[in-house]
PDB file of C-alpha atoms in Angstrom:
ATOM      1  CA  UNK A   1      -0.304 -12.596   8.678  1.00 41.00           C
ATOM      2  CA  UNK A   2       3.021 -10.922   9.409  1.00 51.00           C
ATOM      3  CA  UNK A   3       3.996  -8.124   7.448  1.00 63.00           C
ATOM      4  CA  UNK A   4       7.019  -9.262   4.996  1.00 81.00           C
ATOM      5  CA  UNK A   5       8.478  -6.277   3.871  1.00 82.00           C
ATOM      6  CA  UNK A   6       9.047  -2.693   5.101  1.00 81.00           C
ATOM      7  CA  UNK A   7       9.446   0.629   3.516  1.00 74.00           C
ATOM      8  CA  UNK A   8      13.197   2.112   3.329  1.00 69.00           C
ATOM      9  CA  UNK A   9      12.561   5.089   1.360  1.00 70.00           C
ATOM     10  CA  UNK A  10      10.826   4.581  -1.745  1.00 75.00           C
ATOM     11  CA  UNK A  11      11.972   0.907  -2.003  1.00 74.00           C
ATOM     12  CA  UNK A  12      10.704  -2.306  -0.266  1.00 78.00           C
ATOM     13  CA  UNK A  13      13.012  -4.103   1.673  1.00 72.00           C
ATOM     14  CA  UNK A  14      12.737  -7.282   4.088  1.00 83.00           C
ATOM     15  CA  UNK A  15      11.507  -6.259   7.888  1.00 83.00           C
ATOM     16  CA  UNK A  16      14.607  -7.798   8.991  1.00 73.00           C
ATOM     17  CA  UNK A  17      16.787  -5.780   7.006  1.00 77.00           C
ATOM     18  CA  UNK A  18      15.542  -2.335   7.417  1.00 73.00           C
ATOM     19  CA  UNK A  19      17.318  -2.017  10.723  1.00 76.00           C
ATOM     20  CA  UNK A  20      20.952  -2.732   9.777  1.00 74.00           C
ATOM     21  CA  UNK A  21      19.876  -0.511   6.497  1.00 76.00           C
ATOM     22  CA  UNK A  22      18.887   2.408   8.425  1.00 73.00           C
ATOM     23  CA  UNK A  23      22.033   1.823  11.091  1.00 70.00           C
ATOM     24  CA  UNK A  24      24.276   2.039   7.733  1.00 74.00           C
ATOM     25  CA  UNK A  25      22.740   5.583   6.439  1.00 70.00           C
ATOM     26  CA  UNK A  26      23.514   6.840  10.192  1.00 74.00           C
ATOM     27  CA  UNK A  27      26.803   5.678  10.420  1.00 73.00           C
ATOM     28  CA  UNK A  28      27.679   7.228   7.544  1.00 70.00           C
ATOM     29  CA  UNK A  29      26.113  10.630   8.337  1.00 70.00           C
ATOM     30  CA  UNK A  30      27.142  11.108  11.402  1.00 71.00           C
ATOM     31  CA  UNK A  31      30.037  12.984  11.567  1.00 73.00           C
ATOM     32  CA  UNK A  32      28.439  15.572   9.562  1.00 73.00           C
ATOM     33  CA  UNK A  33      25.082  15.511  10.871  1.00 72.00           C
ATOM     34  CA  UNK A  34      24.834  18.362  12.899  1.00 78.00           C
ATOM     35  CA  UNK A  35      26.295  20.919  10.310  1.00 77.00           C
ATOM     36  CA  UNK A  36      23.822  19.000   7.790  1.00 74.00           C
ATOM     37  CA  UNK A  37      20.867  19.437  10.067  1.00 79.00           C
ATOM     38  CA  UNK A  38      22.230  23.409  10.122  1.00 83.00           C
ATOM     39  CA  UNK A  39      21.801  23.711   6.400  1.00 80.00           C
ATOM     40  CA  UNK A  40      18.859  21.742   5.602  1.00 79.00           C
ATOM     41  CA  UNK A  41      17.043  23.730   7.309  1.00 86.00           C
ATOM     42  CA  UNK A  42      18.310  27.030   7.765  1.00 85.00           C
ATOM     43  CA  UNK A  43      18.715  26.272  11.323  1.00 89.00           C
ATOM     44  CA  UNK A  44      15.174  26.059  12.064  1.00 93.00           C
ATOM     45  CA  UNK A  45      15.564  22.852  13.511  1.00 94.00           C
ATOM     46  CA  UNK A  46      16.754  24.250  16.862  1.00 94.00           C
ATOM     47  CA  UNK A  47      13.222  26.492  16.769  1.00 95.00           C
ATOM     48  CA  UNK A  48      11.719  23.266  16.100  1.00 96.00           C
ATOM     49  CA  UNK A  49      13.094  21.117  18.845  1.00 96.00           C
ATOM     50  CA  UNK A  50      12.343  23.916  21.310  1.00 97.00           C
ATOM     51  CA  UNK A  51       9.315  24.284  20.807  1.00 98.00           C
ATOM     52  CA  UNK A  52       8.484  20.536  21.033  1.00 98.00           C
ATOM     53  CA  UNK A  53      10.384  20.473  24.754  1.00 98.00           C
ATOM     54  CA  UNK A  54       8.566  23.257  25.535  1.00 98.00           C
ATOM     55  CA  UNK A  55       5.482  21.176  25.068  1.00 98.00           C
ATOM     56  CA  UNK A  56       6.584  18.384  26.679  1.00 98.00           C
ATOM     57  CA  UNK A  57       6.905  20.696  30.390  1.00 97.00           C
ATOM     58  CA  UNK A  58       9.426  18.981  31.701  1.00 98.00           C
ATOM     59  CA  UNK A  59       9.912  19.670  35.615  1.00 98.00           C
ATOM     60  CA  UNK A  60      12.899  19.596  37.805  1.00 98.00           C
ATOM     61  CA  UNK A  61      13.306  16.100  39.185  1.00 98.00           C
ATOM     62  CA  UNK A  62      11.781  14.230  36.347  1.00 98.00           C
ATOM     63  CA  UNK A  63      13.088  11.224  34.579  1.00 98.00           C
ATOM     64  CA  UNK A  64      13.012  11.659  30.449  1.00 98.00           C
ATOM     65  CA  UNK A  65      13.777   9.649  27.848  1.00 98.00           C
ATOM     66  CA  UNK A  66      15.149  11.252  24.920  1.00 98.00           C
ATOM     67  CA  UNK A  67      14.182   8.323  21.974  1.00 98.00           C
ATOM     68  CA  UNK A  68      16.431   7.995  19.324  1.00 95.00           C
ATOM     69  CA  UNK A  69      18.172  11.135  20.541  1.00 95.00           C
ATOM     70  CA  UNK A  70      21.095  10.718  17.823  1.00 89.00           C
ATOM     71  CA  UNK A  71      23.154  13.459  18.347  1.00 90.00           C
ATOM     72  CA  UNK A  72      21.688  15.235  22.032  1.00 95.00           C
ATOM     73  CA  UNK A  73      20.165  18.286  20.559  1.00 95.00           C
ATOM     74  CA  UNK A  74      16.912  17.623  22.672  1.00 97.00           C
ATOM     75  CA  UNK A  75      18.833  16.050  25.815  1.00 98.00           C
ATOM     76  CA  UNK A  76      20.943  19.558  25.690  1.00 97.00           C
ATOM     77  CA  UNK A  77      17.391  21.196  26.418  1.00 98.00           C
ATOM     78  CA  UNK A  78      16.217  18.765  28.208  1.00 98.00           C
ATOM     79  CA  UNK A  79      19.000  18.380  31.134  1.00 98.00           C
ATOM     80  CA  UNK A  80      18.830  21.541  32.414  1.00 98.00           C
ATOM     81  CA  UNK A  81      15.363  21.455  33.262  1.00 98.00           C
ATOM     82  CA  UNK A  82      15.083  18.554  35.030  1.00 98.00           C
ATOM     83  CA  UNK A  83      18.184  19.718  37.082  1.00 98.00           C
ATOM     84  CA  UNK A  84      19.993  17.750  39.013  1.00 97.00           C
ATOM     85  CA  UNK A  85      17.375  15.580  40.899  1.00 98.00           C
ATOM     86  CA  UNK A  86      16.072  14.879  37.361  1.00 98.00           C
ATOM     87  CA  UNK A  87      17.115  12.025  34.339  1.00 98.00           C
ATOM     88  CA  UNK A  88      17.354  12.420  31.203  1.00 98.00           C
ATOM     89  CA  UNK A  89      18.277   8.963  29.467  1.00 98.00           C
ATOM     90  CA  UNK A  90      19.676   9.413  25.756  1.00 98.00           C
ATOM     91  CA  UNK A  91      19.129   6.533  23.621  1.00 97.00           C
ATOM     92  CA  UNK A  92      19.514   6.051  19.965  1.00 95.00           C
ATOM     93  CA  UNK A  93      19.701   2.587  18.291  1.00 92.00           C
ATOM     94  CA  UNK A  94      23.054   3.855  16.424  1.00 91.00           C
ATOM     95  CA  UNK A  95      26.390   3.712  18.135  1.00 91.00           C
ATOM     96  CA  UNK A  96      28.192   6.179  15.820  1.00 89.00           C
ATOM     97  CA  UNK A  97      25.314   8.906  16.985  1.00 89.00           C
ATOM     98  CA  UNK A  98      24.914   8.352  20.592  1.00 93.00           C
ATOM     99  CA  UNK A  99      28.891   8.713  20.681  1.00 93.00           C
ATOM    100  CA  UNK A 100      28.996  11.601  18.481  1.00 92.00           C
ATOM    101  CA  UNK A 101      25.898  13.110  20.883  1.00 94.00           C
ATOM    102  CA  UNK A 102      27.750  11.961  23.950  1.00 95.00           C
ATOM    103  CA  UNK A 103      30.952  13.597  23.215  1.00 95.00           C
ATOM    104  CA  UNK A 104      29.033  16.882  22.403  1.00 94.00           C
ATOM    105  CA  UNK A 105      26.931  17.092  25.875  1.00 97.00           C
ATOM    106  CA  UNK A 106      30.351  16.385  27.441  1.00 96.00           C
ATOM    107  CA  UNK A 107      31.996  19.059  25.651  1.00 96.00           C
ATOM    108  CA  UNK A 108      28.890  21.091  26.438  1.00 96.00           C
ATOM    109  CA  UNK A 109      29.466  20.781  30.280  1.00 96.00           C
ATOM    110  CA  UNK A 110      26.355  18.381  30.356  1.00 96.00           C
ATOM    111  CA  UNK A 111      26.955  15.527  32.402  1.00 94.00           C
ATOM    112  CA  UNK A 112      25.901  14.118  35.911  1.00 96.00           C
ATOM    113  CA  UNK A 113      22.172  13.939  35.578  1.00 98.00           C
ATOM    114  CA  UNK A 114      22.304  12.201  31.902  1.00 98.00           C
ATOM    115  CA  UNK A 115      22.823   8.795  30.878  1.00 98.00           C
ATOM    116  CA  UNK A 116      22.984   6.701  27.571  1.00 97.00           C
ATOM    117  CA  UNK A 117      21.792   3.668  26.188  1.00 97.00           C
ATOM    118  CA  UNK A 118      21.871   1.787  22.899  1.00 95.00           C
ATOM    119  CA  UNK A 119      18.948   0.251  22.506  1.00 95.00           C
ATOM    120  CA  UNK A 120      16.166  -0.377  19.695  1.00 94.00           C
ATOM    121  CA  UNK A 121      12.790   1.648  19.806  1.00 96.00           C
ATOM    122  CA  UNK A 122      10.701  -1.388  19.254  1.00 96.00           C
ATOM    123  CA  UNK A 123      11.923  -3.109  22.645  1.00 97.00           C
ATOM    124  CA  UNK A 124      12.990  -0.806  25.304  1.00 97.00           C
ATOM    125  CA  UNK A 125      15.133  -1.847  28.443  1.00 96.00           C
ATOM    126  CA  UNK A 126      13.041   0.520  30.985  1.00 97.00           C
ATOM    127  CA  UNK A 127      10.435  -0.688  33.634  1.00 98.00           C
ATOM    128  CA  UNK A 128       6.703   0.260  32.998  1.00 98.00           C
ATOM    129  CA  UNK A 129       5.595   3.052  34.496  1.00 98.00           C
ATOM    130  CA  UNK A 130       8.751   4.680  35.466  1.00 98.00           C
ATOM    131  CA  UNK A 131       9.138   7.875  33.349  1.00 98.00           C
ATOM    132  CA  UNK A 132       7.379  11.359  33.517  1.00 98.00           C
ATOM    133  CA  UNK A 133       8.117  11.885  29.491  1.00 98.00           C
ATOM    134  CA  UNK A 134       9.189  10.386  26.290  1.00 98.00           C
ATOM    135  CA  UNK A 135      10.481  12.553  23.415  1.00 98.00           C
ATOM    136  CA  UNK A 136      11.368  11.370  19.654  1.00 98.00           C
ATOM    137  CA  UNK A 137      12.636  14.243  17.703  1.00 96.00           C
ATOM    138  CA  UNK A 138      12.929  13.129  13.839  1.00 93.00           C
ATOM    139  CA  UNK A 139      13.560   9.494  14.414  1.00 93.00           C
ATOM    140  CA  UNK A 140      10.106   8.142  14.316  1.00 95.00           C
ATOM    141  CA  UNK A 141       9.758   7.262  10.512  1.00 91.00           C
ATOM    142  CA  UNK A 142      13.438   5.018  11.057  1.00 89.00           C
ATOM    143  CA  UNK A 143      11.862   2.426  12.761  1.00 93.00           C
ATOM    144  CA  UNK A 144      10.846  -0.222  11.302  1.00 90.00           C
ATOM    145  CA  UNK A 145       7.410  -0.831  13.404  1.00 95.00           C
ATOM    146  CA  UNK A 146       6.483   2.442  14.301  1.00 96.00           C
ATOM    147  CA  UNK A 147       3.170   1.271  15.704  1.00 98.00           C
ATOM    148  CA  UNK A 148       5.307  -0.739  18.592  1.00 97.00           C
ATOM    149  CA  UNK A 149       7.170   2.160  19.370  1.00 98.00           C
ATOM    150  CA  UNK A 150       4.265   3.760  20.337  1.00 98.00           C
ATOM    151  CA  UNK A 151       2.979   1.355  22.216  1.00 98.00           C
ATOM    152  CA  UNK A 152       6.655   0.915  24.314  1.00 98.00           C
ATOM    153  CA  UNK A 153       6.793   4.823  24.233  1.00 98.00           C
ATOM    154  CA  UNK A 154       2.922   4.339  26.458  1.00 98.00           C
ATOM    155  CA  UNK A 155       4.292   1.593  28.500  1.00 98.00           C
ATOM    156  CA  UNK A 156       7.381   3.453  30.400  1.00 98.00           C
ATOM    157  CA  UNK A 157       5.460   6.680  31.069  1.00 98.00           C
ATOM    158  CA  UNK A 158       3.743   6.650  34.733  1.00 98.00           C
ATOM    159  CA  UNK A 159      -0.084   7.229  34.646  1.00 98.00           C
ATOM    160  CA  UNK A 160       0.006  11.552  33.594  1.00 97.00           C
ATOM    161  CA  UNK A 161       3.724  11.209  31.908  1.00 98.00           C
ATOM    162  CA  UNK A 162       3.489  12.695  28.378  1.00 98.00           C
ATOM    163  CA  UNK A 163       5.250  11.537  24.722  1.00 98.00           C
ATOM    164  CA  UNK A 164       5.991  14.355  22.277  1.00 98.00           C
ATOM    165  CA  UNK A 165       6.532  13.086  18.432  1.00 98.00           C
ATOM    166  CA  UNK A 166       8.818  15.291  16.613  1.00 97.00           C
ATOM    167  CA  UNK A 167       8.995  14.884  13.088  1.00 95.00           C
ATOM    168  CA  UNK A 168       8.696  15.632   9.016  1.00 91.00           C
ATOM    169  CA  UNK A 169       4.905  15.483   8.101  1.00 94.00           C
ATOM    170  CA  UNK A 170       3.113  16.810   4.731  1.00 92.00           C
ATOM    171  CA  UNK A 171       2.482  20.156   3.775  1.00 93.00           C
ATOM    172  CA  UNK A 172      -0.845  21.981   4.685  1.00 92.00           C
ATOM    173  CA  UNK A 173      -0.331  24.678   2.107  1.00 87.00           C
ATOM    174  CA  UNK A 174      -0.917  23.574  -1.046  1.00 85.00           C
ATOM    175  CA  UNK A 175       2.189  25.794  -2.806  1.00 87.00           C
ATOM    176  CA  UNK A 176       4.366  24.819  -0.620  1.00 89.00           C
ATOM    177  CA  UNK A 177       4.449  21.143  -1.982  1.00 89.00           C
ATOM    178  CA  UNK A 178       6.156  21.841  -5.078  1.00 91.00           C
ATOM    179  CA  UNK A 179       8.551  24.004  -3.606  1.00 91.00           C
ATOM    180  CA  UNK A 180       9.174  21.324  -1.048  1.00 88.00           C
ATOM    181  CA  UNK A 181       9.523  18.348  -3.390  1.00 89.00           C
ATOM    182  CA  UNK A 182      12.166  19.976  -5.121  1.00 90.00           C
ATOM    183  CA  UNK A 183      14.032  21.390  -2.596  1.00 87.00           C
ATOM    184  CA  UNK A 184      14.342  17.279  -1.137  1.00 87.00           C
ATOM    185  CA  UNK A 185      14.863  15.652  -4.067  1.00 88.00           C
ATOM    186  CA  UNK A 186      16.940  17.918  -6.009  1.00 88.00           C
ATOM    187  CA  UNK A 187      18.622  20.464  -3.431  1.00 86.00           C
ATOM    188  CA  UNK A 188      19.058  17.982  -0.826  1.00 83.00           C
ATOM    189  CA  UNK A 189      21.297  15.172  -2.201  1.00 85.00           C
ATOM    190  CA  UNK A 190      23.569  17.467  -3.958  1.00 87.00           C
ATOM    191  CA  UNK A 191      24.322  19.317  -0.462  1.00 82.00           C
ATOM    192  CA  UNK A 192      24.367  16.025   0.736  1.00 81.00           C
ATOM    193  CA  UNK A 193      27.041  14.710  -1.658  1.00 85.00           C
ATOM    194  CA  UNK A 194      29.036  18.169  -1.300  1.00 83.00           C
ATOM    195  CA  UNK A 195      28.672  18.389   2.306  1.00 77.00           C
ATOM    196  CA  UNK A 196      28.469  14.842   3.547  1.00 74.00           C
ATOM    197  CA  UNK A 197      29.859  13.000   0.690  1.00 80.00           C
ATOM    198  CA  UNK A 198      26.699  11.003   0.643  1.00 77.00           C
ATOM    199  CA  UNK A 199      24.288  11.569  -1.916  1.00 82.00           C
ATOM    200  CA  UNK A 200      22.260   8.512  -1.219  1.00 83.00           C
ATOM    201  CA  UNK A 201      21.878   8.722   2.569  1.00 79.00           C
ATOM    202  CA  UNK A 202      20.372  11.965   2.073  1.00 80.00           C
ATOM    203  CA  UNK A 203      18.199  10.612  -0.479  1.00 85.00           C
ATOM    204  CA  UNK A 204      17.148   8.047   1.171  1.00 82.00           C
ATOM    205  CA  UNK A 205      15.706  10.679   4.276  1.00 81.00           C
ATOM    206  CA  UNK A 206      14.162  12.680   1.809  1.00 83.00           C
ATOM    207  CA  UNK A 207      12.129   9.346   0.500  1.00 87.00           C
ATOM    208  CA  UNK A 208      11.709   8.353   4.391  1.00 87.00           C
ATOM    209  CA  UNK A 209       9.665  11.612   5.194  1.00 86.00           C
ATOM    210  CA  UNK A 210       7.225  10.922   2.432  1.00 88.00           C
ATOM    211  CA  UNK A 211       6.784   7.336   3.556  1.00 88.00           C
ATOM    212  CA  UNK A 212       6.416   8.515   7.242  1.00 91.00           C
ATOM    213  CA  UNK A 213       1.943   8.392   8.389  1.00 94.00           C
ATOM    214  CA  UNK A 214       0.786  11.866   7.685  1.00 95.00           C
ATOM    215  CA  UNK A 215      -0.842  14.239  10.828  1.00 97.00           C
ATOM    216  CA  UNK A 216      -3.866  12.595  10.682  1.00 97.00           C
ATOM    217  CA  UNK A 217      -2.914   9.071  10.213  1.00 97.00           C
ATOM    218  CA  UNK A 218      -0.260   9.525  12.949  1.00 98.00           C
ATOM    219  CA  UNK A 219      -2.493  11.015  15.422  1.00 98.00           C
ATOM    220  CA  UNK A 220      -4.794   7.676  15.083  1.00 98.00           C
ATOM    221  CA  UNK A 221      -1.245   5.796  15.735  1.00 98.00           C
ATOM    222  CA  UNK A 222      -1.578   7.062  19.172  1.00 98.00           C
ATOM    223  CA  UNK A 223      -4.998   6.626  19.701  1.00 98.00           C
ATOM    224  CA  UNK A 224      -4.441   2.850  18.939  1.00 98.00           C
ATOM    225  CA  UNK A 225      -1.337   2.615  21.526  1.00 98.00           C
ATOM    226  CA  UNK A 226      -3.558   4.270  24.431  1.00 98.00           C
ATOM    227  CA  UNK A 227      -2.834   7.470  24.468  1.00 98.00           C
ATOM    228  CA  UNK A 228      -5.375   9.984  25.765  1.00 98.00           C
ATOM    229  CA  UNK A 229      -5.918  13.823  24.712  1.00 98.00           C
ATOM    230  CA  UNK A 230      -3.591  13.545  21.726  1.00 98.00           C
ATOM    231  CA  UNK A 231      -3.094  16.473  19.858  1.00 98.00           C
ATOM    232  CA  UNK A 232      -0.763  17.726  17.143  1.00 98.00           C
ATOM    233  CA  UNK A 233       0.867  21.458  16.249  1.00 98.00           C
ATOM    234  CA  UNK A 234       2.061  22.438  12.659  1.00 97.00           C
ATOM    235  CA  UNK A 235       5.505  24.064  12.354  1.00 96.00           C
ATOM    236  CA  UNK A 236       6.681  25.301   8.590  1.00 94.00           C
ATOM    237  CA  UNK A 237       3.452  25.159   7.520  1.00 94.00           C
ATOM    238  CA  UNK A 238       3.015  21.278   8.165  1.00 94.00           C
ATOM    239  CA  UNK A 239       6.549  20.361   6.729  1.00 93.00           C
ATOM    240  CA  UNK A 240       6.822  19.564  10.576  1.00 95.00           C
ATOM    241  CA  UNK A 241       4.510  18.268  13.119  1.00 97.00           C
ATOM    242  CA  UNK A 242       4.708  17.627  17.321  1.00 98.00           C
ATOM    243  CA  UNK A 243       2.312  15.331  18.096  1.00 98.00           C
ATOM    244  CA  UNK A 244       1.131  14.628  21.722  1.00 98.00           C
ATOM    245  CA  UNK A 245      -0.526  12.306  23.847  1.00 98.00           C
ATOM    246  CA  UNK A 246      -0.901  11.274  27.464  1.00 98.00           C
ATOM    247  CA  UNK A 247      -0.727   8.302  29.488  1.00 98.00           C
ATOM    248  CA  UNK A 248      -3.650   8.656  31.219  1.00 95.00           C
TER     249      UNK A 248
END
């Protein structure tokens, strides 16, 4: 039977809903996002998202979609290496973030060989077969059927094309989990409120990680959408994860 209800956060909330919920915490983030994304994490973020595009071995001349790419932090990496014979399509299901990102490639002298597209994760508007790589840097555990994602992520890669899942997973070091719970349910919000002027928003991504499939369980995600020689890599001792798989 279909599923009723979907997680958003710690709360259960129609499957209908949890998209317009999730498009309301973003539009209300955005503006601050990227200096948010600075202090949550000490700027280890940018380590993070270069390290999961320098899995992903992106060539000159390929075509890359950059899934729920928000604000263009990954597209910024990823444009210049598929130079100018290459694509990188930038597509986030939130039209306050893909203008924010759009505005900051532009200002970035990043333009020519990207495009962008508002579209939903679940259902995207690209042709099977037709991209070299897929990328989803901390944007997985917003959508609402994660499972379909996956499954559209498989679907637009040609046979050899590559996905890389960026995102929050679960501790591997057992004193780090404390530390960790604190820090997002204490720490966070309040820079969140002082910062952002959103408490709740920043709440509610805190909640989101801890809903989101651990390692293990998300590996077997892309096992089930036909992925071959899927892997994963532990950065912050498991706080993050890049998961990988291949179309084969």
């Amino acid at each position: 039977m279909p599923q009723d209800t979907t997680d958003f956060g710690f709360n259960e909330v129609p499957v209908a809903d949890k998209a317009h919920r999730v498009r309301q915490v973003f539009d209300s983030v955005a503006p601050r996002y990227d200096l948010m994304n600075d202090l949550m994490s000490m700027g280890l973020h940018r380590v993070w998202k270069r390290f999961a595009v320098g899995l992903a071995a992106v060539r000159p001349g390929e075509w890359v979609l950059d899934l729920a790419g928000g604000t263009g932090d990954l597209t910024r990496l990823l444009a210049p290496r598929v130079g100018d014979g290459g694509r990188v399509l930038l597509a986030d299901i939130n039209g306050a973030m893909l203008s924010r990102g759009r505005d900051r490639l532009i200002d970035a002298g990043i333009a020519g060989n990207v495009d962008y597209l508002q579209v939903d994760a679940e259902h995207l508007p690209v042709a099977d077969k037709s991209l070299h790589c897929v990328v989803i840097g901390f944007g997985l555990r917003n959508v609402t059927d994660k499972q379909a994602a996956l499954g559209e992520m498989r679907r637009v890669l040609k046979p050899g094309g590559r996905a890389l899942v960026l995102e929050f997973s679960q501790p591997v070091l057992a004193p780090l989990k404390p530390l960790y719970d604190a820090y997002s349910f204490q720490v966070l919000p309040r820079i969140g409120r002082l910062v952002a002027g959103d408490a709740d928003s920043y709440r509610y991504l805190a909640e989101s990680i801890r809903r989101h499939p651990d390692q293990d369980t998300l590996l077997g995600m892309l096992h089930q959408a036909g992925f071959s020689r899927c892997q994963y890599f532990h950065l912050a001792g498991g706080i993050v994860a890049v998961h990988r798989g291949y179309r084969l």
